[in-house]
Short mmCIF file of C-alpha atoms in Angstrom, two decimals:
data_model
loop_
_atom_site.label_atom_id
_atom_site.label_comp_id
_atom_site.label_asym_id
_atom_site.label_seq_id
_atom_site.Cartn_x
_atom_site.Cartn_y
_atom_site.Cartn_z
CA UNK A 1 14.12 16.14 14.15
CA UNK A 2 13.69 15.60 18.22
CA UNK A 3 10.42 13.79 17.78
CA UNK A 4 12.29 11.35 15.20
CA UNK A 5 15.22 11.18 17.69
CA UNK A 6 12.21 10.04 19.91
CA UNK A 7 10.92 7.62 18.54
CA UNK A 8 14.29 6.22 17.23
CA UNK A 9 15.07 5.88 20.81
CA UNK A 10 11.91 4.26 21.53
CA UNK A 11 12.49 1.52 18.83
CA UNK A 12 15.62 0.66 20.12
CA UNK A 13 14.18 0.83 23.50
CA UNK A 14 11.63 -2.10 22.36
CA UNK A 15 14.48 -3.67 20.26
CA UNK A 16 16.78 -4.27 23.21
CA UNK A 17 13.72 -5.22 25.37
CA UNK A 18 12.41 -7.84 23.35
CA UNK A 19 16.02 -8.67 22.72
CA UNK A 20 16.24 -9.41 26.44
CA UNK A 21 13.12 -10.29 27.59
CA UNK A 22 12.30 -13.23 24.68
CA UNK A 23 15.75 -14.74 24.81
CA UNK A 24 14.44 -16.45 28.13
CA UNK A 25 11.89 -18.16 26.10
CA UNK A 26 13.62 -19.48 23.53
CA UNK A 27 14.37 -23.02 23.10
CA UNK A 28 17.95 -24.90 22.56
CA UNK A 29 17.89 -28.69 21.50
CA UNK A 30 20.13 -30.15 24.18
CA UNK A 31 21.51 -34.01 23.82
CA UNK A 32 20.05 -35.81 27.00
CA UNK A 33 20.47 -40.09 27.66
CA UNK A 34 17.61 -41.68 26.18
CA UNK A 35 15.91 -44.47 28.37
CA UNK A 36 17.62 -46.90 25.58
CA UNK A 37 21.31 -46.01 26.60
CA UNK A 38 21.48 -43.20 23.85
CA UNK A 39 21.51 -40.09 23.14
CA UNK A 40 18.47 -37.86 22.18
CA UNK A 41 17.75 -34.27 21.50
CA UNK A 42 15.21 -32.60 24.24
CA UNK A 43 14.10 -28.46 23.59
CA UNK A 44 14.66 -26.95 26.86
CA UNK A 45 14.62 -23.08 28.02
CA UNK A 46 17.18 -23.40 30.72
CA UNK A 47 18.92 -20.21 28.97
CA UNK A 48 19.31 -17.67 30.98
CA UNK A 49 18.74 -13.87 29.58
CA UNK A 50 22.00 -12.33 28.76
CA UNK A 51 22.28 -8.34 30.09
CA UNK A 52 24.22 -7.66 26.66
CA UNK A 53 21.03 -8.14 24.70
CA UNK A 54 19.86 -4.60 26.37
CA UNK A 55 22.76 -2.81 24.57
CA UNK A 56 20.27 -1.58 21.94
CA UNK A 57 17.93 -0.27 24.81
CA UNK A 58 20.84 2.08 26.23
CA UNK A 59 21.90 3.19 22.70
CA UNK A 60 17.44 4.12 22.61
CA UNK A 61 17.70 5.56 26.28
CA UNK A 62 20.79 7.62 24.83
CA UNK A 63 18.68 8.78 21.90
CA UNK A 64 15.68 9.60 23.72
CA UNK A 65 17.26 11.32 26.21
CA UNK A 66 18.78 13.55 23.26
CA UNK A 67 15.51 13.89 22.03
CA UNK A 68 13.69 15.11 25.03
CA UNK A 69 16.34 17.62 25.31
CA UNK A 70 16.08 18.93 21.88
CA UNK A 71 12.37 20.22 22.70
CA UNK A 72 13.94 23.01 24.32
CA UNK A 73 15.27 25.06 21.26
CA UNK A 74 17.95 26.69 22.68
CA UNK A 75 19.58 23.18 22.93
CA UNK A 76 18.18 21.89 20.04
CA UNK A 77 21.29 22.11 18.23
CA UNK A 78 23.79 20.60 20.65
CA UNK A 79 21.16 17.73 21.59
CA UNK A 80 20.44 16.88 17.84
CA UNK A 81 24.09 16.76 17.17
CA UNK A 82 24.89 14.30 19.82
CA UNK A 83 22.34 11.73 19.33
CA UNK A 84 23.37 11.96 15.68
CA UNK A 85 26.54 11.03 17.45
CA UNK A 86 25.33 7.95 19.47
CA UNK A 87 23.73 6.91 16.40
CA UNK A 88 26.87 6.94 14.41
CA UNK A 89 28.44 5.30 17.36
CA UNK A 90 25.17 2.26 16.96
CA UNK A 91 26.15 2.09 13.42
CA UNK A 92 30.10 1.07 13.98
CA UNK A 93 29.58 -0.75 16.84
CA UNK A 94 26.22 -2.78 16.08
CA UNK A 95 26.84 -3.22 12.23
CA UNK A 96 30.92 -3.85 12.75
CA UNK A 97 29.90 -6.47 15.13
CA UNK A 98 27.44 -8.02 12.54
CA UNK A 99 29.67 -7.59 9.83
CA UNK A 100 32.04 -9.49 11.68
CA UNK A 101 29.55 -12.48 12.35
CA UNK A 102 27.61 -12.38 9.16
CA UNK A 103 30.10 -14.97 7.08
CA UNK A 104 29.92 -17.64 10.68
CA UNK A 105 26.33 -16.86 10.78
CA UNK A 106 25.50 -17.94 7.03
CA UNK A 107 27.88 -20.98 7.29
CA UNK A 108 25.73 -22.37 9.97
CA UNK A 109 28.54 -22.41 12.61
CA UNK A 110 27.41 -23.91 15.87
CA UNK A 111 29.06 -21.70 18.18
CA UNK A 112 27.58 -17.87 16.81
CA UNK A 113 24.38 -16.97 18.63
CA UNK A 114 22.64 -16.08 15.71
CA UNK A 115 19.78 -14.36 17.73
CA UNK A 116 22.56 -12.37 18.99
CA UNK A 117 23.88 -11.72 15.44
CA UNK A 118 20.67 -10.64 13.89
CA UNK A 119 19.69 -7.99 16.70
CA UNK A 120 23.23 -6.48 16.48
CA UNK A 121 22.35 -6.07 12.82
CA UNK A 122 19.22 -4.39 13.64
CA UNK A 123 20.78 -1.91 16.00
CA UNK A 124 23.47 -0.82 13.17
CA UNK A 125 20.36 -0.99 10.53
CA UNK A 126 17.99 1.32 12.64
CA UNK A 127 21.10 3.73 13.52
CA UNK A 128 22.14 4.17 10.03
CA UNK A 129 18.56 5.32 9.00
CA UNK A 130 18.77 7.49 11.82
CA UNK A 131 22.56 9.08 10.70
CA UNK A 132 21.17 9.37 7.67
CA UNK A 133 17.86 11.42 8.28
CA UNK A 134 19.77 13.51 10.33
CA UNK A 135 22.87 14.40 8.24
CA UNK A 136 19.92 15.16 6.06
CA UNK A 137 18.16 17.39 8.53
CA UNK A 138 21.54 19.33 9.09
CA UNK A 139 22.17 20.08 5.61
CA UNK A 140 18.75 21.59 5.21
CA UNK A 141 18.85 23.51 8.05
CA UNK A 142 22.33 25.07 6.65
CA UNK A 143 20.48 25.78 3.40
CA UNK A 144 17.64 27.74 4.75
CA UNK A 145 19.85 29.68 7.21
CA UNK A 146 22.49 30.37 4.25
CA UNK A 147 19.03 31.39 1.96
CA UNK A 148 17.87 33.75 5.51
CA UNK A 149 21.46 35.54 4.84
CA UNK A 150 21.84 36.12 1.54
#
């Protein structure tokens, strides 16, 4: 279960990192004067990268920190538990924030960053799979050491 707390972490590593990194190059129509007195829609990329879109990176850094530490198996079971932990804390965080934004989102409203939106979906999507293999991985391993003692 520490390599697949590794490479959750590394997923979320890239998420947040391609969060960050690409929101520089998107593109926002912006109303500018046209030459004819009007107004006119131009694309620009004058958005600057927000640090919040690296949130999924730390929650990645958290996990594969966890995950390194798990190698060693006398702290396997400590380090397994606590990025189960940061996980569950991805899920309520990243999917109660979507959750939140998902009926504004589908309404079209102006004002939600739906970029924004989707990746916080992501984070809660990708930390629920991992809650989920791991709360799997802990009830097998109390089955097999409840079969060792019987």
């Amino acid at each position: 279960m520490n390599k697949i707390a590794i490479l959750f972490g590394l997923l979320l590593v890239a998420l947040g990192l391609y969060g960050y990194l690409g929101q520089a190059s998107s593109t926002k129509p912006v109303p500018v004067a046209a030459a004819d007195g009007g107004a006119a829609l131009r694309e620009t990329s004058t958005a600057k990268a927000s640090p919040t879109a690296l949130i999924p990176a730390a929650f990645g850094v958290l996990l594969l920190i966890c995950g390194l530490i798990g190698l060693n198996p006398k702290s396997r079971k400590n380090a397994l538990h606590a990025a189960a932990g940061i996980a569950v804390l991805g899920v309520i965080l990243g999917g109660g924030r979507f959750l939140s934004k998902v009926g504004p989102l589908l309404s079209g409203d102006p004002a939600i960053n739906q970029r924004a939106v989707i990746f916080t979906g992501v984070l809660g999507l990708i930390c629920l799979v991992y809650v989920v293999l791991s709360v799997q991985s802990f009830i097998a391993a109390r089955r097999s050491r409840t079969a060792k003692t019987t």
